Coordinates of C-alpha atoms in Angstrom, one line a residue:
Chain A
X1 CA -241.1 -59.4 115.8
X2 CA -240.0 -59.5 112.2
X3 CA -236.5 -61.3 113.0
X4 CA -239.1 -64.0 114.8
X5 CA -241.2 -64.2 112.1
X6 CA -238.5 -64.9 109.4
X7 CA -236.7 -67.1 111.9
X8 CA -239.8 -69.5 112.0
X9 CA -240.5 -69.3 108.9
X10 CA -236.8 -70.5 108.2
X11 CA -237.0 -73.5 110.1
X12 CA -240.9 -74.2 108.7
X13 CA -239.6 -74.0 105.2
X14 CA -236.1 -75.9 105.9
X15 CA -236.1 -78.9 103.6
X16 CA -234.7 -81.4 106.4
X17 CA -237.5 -80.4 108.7
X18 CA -240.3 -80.6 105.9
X19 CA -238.8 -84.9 105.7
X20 CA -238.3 -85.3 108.9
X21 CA -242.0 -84.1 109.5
X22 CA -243.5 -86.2 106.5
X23 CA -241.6 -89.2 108.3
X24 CA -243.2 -88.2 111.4
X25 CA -246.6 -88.2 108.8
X26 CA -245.8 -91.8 107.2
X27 CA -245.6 -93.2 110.7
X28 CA -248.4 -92.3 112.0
X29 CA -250.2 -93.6 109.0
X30 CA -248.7 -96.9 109.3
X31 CA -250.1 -97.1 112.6
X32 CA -253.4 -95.7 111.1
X33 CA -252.9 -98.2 108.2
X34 CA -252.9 -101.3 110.7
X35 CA -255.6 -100.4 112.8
X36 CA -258.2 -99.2 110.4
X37 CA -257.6 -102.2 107.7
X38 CA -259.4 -104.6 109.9
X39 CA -262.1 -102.3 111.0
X40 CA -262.4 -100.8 107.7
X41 CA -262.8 -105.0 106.2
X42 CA -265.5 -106.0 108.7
X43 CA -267.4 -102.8 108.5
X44 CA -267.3 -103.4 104.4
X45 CA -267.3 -106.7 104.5
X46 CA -269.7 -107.7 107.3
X47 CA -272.0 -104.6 107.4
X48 CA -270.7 -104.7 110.8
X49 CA -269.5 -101.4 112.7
X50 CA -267.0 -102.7 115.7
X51 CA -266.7 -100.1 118.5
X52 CA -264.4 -101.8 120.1
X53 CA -262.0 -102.2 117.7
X54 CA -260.0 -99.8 119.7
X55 CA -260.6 -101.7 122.4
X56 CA -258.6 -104.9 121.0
X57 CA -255.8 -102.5 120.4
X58 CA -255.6 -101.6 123.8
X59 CA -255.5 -105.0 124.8
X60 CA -252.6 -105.7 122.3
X61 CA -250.7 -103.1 123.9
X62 CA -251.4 -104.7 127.4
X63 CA -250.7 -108.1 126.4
X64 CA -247.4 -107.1 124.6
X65 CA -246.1 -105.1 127.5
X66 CA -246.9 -108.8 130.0
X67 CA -245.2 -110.6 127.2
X68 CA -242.1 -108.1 126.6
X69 CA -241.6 -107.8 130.5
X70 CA -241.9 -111.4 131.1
X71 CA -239.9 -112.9 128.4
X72 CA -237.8 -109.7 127.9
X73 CA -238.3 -109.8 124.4
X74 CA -240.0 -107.4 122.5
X75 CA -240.0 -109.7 119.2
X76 CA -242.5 -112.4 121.2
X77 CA -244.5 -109.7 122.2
X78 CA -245.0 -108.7 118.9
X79 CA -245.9 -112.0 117.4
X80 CA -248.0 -113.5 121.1
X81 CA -250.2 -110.2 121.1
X82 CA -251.8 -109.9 117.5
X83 CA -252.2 -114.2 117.8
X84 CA -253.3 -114.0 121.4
X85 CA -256.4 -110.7 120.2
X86 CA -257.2 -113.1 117.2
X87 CA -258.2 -116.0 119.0
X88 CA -260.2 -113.2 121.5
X89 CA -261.7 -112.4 118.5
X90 CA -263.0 -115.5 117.4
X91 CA -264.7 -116.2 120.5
X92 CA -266.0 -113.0 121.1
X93 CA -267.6 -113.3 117.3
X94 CA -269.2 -116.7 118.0
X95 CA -270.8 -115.1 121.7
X96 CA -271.8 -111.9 120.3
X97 CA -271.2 -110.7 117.2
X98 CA -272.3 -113.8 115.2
X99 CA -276.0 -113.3 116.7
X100 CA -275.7 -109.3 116.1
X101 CA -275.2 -109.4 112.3
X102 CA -278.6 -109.0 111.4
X103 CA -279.4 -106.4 114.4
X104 CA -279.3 -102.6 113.2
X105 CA -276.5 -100.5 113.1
X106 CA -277.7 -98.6 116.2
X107 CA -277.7 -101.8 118.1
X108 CA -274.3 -102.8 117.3
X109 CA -273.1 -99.2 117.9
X110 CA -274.5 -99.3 121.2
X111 CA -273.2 -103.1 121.8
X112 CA -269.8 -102.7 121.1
X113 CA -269.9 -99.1 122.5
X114 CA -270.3 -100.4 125.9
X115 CA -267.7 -103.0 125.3
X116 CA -265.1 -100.3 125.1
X117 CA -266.2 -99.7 128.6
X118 CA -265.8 -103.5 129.8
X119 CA -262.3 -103.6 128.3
X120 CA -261.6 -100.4 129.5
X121 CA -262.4 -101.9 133.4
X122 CA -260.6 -105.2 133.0
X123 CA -257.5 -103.3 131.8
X124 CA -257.8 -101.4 134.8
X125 CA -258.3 -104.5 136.6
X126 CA -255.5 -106.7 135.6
X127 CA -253.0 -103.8 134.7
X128 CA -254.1 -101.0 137.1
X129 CA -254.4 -97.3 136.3
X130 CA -250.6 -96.0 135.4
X131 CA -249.6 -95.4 132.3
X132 CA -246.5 -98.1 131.0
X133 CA -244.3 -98.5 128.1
X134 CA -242.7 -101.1 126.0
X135 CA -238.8 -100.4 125.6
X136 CA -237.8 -100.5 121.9
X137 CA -236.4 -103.8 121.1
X138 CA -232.3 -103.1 121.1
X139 CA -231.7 -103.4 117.4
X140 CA -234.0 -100.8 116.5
X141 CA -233.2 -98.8 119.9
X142 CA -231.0 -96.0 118.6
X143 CA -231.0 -93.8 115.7
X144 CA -229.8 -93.0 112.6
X145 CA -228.4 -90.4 110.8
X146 CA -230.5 -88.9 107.8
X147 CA -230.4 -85.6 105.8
X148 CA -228.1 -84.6 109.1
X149 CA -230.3 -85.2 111.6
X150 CA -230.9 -88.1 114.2
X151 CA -233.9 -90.0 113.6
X152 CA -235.0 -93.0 116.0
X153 CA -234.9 -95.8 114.0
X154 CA -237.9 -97.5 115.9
X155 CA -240.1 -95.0 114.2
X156 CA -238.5 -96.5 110.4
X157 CA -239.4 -99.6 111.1
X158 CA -242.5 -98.8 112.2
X159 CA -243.3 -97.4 108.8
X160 CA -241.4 -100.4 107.2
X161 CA -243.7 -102.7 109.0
X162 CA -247.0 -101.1 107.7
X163 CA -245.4 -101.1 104.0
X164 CA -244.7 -105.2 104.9
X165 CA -248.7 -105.7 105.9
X166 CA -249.9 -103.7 103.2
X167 CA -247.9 -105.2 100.1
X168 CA -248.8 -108.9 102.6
X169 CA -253.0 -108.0 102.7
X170 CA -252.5 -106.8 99.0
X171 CA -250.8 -110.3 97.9
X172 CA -252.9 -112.6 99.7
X173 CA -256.3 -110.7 98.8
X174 CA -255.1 -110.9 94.7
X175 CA -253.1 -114.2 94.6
X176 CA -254.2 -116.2 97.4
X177 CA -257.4 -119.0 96.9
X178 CA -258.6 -117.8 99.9
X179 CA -258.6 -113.6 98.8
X180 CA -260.1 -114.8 95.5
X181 CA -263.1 -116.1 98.0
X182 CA -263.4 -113.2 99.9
X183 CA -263.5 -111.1 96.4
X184 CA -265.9 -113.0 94.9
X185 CA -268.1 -112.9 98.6
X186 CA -267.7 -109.0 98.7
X187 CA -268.3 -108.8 94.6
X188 CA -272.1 -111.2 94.9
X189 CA -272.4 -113.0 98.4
X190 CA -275.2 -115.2 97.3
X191 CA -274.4 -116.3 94.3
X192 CA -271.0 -116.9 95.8
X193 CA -272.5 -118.5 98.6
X194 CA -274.8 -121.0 95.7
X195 CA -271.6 -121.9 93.7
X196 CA -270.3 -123.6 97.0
X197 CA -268.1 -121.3 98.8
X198 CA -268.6 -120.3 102.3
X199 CA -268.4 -117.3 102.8
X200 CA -269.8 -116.8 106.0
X201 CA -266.4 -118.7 106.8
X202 CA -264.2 -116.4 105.2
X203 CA -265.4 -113.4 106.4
X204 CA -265.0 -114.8 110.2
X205 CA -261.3 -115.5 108.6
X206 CA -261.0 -112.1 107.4
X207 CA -263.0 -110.8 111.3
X208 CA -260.1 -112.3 113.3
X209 CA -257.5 -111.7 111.1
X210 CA -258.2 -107.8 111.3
X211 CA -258.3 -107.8 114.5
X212 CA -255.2 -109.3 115.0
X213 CA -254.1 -106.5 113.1
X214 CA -255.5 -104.1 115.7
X215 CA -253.6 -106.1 118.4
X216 CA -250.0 -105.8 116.4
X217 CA -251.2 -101.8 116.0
X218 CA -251.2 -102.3 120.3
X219 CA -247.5 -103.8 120.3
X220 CA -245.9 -101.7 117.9
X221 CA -247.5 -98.0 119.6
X222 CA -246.2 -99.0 122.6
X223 CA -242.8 -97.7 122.1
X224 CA -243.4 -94.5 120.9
X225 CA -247.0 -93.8 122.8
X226 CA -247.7 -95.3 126.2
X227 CA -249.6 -97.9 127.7
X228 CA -252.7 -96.7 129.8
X229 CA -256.6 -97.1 130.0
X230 CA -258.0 -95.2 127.1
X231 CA -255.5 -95.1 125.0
X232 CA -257.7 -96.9 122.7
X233 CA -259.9 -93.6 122.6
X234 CA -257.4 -91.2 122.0
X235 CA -256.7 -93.4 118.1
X236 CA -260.4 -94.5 117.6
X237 CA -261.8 -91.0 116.4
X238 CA -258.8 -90.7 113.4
X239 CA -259.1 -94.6 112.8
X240 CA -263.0 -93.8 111.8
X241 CA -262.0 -91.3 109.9
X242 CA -259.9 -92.9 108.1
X243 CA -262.0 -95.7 107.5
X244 CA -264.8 -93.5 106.1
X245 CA -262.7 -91.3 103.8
X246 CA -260.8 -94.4 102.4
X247 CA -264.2 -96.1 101.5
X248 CA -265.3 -99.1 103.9
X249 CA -264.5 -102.7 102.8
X250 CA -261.4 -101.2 100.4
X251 CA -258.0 -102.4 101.2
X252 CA -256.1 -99.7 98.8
X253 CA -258.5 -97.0 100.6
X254 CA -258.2 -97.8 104.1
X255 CA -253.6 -97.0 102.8
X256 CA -254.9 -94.0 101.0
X257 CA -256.8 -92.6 104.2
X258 CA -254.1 -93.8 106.5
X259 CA -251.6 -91.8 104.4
X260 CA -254.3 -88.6 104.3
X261 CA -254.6 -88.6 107.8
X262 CA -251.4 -89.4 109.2
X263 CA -250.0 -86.3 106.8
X264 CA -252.6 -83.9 108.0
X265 CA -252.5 -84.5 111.2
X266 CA -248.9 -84.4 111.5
X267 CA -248.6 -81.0 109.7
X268 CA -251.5 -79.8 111.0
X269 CA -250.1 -80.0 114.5
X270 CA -246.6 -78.5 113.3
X271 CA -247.9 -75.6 111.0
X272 CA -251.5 -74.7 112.6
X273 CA -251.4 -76.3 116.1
X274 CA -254.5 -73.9 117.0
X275 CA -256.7 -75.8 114.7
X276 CA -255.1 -78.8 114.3
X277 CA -257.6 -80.8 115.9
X278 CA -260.0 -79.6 113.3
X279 CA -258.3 -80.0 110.1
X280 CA -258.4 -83.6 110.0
X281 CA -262.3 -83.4 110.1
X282 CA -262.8 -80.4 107.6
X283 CA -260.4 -83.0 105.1
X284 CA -263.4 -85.2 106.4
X285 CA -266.0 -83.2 105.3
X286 CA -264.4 -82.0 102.1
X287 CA -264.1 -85.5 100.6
X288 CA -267.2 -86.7 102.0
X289 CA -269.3 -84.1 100.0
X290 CA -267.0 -84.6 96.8
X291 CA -267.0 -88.5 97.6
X292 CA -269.7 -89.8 99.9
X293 CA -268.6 -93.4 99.4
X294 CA -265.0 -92.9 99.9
X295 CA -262.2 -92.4 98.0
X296 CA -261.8 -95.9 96.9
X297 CA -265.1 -97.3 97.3
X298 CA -265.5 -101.1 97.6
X299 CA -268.1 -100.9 95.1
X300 CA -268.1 -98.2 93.0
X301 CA -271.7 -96.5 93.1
Chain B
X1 CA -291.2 -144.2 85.5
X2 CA -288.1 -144.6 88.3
X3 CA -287.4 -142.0 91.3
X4 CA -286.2 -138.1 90.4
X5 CA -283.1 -136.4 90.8
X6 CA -285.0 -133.4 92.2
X7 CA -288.0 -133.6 93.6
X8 CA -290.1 -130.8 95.3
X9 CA -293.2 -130.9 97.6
X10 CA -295.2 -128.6 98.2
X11 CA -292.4 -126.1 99.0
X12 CA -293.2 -122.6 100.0
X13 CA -291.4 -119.1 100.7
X14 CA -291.7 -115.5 102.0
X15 CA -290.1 -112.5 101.5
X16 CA -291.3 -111.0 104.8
X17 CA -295.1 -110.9 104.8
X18 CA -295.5 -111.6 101.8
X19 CA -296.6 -115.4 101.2
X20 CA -294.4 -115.5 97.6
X21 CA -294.1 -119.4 97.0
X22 CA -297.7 -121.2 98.0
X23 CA -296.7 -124.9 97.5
X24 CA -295.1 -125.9 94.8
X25 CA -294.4 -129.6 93.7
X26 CA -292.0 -130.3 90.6
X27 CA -289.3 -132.6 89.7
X28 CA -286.7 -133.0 87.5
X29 CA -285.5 -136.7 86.0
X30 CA -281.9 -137.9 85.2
X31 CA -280.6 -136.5 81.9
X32 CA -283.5 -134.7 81.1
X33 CA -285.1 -130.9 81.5
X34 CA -287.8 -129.5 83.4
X35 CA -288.6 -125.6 82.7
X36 CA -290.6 -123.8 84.8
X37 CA -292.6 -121.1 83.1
X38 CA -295.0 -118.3 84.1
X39 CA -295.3 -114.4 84.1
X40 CA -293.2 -112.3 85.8
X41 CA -293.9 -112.1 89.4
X42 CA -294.9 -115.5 89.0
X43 CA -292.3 -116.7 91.6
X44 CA -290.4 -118.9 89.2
X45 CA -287.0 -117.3 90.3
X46 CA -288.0 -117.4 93.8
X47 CA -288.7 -121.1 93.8
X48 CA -285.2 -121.9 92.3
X49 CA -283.7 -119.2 94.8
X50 CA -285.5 -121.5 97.8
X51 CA -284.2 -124.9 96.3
X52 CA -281.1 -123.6 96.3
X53 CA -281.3 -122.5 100.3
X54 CA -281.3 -118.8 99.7
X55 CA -284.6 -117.9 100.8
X56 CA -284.6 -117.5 104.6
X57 CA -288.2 -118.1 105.6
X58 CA -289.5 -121.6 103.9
X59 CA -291.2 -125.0 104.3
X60 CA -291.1 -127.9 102.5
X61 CA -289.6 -130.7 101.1
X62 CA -286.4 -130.4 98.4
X63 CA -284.4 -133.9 97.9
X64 CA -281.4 -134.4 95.5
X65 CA -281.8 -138.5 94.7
X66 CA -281.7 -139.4 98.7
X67 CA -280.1 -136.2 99.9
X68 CA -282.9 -133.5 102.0
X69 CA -281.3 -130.1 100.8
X70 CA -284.4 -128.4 102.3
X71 CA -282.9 -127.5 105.6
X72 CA -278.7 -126.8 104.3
X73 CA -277.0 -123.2 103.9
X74 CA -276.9 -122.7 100.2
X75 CA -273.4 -123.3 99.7
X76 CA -273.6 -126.9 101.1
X77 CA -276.9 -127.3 98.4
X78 CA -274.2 -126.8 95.9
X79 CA -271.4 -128.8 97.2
X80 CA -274.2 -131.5 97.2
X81 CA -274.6 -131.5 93.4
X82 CA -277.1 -128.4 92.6
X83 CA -275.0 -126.5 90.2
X84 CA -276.6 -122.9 90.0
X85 CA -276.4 -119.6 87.2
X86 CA -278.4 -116.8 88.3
X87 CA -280.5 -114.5 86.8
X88 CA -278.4 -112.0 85.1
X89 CA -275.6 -114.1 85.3
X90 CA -273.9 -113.2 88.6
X91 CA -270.1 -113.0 86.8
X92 CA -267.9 -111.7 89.6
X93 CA -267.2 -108.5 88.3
X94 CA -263.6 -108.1 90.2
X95 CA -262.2 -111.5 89.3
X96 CA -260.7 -112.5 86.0
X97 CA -262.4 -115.1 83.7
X98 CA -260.5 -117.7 85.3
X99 CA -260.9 -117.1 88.6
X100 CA -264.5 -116.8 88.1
X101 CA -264.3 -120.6 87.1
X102 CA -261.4 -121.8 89.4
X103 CA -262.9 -120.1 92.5
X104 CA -265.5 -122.6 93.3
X105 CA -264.2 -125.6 91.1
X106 CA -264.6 -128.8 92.3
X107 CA -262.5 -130.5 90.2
X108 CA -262.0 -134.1 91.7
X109 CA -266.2 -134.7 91.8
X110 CA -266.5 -135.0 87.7
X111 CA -265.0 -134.0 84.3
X112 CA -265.1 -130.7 84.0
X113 CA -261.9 -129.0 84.2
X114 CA -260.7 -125.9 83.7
X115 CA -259.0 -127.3 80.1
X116 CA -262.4 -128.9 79.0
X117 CA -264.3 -126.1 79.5
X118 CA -262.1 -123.8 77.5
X119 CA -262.3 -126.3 75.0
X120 CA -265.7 -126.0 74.9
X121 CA -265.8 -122.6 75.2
X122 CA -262.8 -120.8 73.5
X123 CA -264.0 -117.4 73.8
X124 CA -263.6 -117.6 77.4
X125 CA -259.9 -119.2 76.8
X126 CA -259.2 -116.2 74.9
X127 CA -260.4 -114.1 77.5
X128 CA -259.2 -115.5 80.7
X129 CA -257.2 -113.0 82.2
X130 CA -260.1 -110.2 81.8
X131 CA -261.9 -109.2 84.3
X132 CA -265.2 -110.0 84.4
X133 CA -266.9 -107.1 84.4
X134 CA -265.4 -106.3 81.0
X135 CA -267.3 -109.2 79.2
X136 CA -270.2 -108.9 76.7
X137 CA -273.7 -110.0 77.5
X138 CA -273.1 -113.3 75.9
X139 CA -269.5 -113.9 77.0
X140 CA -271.2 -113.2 80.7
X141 CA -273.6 -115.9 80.4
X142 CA -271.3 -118.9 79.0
X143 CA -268.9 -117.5 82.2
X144 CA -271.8 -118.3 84.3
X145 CA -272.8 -121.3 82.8
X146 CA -269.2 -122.4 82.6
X147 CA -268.8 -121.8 86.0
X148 CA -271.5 -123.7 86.9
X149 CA -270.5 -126.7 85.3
X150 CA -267.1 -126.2 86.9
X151 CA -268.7 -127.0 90.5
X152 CA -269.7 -130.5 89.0
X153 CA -272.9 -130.5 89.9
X154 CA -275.6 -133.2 88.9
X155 CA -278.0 -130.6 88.4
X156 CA -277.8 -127.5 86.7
X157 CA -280.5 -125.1 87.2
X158 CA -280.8 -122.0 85.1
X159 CA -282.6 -118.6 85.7
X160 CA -283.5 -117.0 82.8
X161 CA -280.2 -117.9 80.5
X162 CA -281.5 -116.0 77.2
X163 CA -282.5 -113.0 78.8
X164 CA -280.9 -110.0 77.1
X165 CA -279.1 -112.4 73.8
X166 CA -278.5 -112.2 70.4
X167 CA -280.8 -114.7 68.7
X168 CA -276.9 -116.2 67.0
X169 CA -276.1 -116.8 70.8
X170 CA -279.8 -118.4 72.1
X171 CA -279.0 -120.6 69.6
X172 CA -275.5 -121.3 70.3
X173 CA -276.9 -122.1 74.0
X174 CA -279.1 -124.1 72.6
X175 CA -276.8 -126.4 71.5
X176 CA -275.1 -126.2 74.8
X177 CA -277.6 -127.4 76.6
X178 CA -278.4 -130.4 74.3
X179 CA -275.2 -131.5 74.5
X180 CA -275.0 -131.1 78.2
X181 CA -278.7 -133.3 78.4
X182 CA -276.7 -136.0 75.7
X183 CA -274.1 -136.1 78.6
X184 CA -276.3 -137.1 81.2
X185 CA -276.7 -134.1 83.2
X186 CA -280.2 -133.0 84.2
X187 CA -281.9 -129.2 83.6
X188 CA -284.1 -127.0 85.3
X189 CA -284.9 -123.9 83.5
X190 CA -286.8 -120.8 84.3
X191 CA -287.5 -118.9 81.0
X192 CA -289.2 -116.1 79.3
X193 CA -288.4 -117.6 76.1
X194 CA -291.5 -119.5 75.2
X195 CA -290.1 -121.2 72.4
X196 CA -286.8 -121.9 73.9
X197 CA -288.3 -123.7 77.1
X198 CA -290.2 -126.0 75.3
X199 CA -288.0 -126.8 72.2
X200 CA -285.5 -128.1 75.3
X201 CA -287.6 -129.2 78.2
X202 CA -289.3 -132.6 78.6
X203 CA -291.8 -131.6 81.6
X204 CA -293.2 -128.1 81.9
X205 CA -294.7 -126.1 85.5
X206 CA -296.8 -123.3 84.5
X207 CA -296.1 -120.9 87.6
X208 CA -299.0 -118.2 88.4
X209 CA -299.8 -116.3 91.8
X210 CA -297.0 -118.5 93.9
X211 CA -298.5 -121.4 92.6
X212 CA -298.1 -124.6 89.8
X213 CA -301.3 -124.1 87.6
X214 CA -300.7 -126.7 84.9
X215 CA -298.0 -129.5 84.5
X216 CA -297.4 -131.9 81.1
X217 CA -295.2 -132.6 78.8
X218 CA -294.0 -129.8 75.8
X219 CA -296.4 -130.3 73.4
X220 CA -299.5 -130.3 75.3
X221 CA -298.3 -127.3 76.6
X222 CA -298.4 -125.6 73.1
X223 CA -302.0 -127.7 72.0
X224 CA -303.2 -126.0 74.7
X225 CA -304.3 -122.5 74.1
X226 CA -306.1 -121.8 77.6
X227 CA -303.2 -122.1 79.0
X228 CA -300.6 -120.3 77.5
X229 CA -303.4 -117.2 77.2
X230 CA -304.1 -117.1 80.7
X231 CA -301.2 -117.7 82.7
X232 CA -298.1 -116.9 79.6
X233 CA -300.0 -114.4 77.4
X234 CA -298.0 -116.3 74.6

């Protein structure tokens, strides 16, 4: 019993496995990161709380995996999906969500509740109920040696890719006429809206760009998690979390939960796996009643 | 006298239930100001808040020259010339001084440019890659003033521009607004500032209970005492 413990404790406290872990962490988070940006934007933006943005997700995934097995590449499938749930988007925000802006937040909760439950039918519909998965495209299909270990270099460039949207979002919201819009919308919406801008236009912009987003999120889990009905629900729990902690509306926050969550969880399940599933929502709770606006509050209270 | 640049009929507004505006007429003439005056909770910011197509529940008539703005989203009200600083100013608190003015400039409509106006107003120049929530009270309202002129508007209407300034700076606005009048642009002002209404404005609506109790010119307004006890407590 004592050689166990010190044995585990050994590899727990090994340096190599402590980095390999917080890779595992920054991962995560970068898939976190993409996901919860757009949700994160609407709901702050908008005052509108999308349900189903796990939903689109799912759909990326599906719509990647028809692309990649169809055209055999990965790379279309990751550029194809995130357009194709965009333009979904936009039509689904002129049907629905343009006439539901005004309605109360338990209406939209319930709406687009029971739209997770329509996509979750035509995915069964179109794609049936096994579970799939999108090879890793060939260049980043092996691994790579670091700190002497093997790590799959998919899962790099899955971090590298949510470092590439986040620096992207932060550089077009700060230097780009059209983030200087959406900053003065979010800063005073009417009296943006009586200088001349529309914002109403911007935000529907800033709608179907997020959930573009969501649908990219869908390609690039695929490799590492697979493809089946509900997958969305298994991600849309930690991507609320995230959004909440972070602070709705708040670029920087939506990184800074991502990063949070995709640590805690990760270590969470390696140190405490008993309770893992619960730490996540005691770091919840804990920044909540420090915080109740977030971390990095759109608008600081 | 020839045809307004704004001109309001019987215009009217709700917050909810409440009946706020009760039909209000007023107009404002090329290269010249109209103030609208009146207690608070008169409805005076309300009625510039509905001219500009912010209010959602309305009726009435609003026309720029031939233009009907009473039934367009605000923001295509200013893109049609109405050229708007809020009360308290509005200064996007997230956004440096010069995005604040390039954000809705409209350069190619008139002569304000971003190089004019910090001509005109240096402070701002010197200031331009603040952000706006670090500006003074004054420095706020020339940013929103500035702006406003930076959309290119024919018509600049102003909600309570003195509110909260030094008397050095009231005066300073003064001036401002002069010029801007010598230029050819037209005014409409809500004020608190008795004096400061009428030194500037040419016609004068004395707002009370949603409606227009008296009309005139400037200095009938201050011969008559009625007035000003009952509905300004001047």
């Amino acid at each position: 019993m004592q050689n166990v413990v010190t044995e585990v404790s050994q590899v727990f406290l090994d340096p190599t496995f402590l980095a390999i872990q917080f890779l595992n962490g920054l991962q995560l988070a970068s898939l976190l990161f993409l996901l919860s940006v757009g949700l994160s934007v609407v709901y702050g933006l908008m005052n509108f709380i999308n349900l189903a943005h796990g939903t689109l997700y799912m759909l990326g995934a599906y719509i990647g995996l028809s692309v990649a097995r169809g055209s055999g590449s990965f790379w279309l499938a990751l550029i194809v999906a995130p357009i194709f749930i965009a333009a979904l988007a936009a039509v689904f925000h002129a049907l629905l969500l343009r006439r539901m802006q005004a309605a109360s937040p338990m209406k939209q909760i319930l709406v687009t509740f029971g739209l997770i439950y329509v996509g979750l039918d035509v995915v069964r519909y179109i794609w049936g109920d096994y579970s799939h998965s999108i090879p890793a495209p060939d260049f980043f299909a092996g691994s790579v040696h670091l700190l002497g270990e093997v790590y799959p270099s998919y899962r790099l460039f899955m971090i590298g890719l949510g470092w590439f949207v986040f620096i992207a979002l932060y550089y077009g919201l700060e230097r780009t006429r059209l983030g200087a819009v959406v900053r003065a919308g979010v800063d005073n919406r009417e009296v943006a809206m009586s200088l001349g801008l529309n914002i109403e236009l911007a935000f529907f912009l800033v709608f179907c760009l997020g959930c573009g987003l969501a649908g990219l999120a869908g390609v690039v889990a695929a490799p590492v998690l697979s493809v089946y009905p509900g997958m969305d629900m298994s991600i849309l729990v930690l991507t609320l979390i995230v959004v909440v902690i972070g602070g709705p509306g708040s670029l920087r926050g939506a990184a800074l939960g991502a990063f949070l969550i995709g640590m805690f969880e990760t270590f969470g399940q390696v140190f405490f796996p008993a309770i893992a599933s619960v730490i996540v929502y005691a770091l919840m709770a804990v920044i909540l009643l420090a915080r109740p606006g977030g971390l990095l509050p759109v608008r600081p209270s | 006298m020839k045809e307004p640049l704004l001109f309001v009929k019987d215009l009217h507004a709700w917050y909810g239930d409440s009946h706020i505006l009760q039909g209000i007429s007023l107009s404002v003439w090329q290269g010249r100001a109209s103030a609208i005056l009146g207690r608070n909770g008169a409805g005076k910011t309300t009625a510039l808040k509905t001219i500009m197509g912010l209010i959602q529940r309305h009726s009435g008539l609003v026309r720029l020259g031939t233009l009907r703005l009473d039934e367009l989203p605000a923001y295509r009200v200013a893109r049609a010339g109405v050229a708007y600083v809020p009360e308290a100013r509005g200064v996007f608190p997230s956004l440096t001084v010069q995005e604040n003015l390039t954000v809705s400039a409209r350069p190619t409509q008139g002569d304000w440019s971003i190089e004019r106006v910090f001509d005109t107003f240096p402070r701002l120049a010197e200031r331009r890659g603040h952000k706006g929530k670090w500006l003074s009270g004054g420095e706020q309202q020339m940013l929103a003033i500035a702006r406003a002129l930076m959309t290119n508007g024919r018509l600049l209407m102003l909600d309570d521009p003195t509110e909260g300034l030094a008397p050095n700076i009231v005066e300073e606005l003064n001036n401002l607004l002069r010029d801007l009048l010598d230029d050819g642009l037209s005014l409409l002002l809500v004020e608190q500032n008795f004096e400061f209404a009428t030194n500037l404005s040419n016609e004068i609506y004395v707002l009370g209970k949603g409606r227009v109790q008296w009309s005139g010119s400037a200095s009938d307004l201050i011969a008559n005492g009625d007035v000003t006890r009952t509905w300004l407590g001047v």
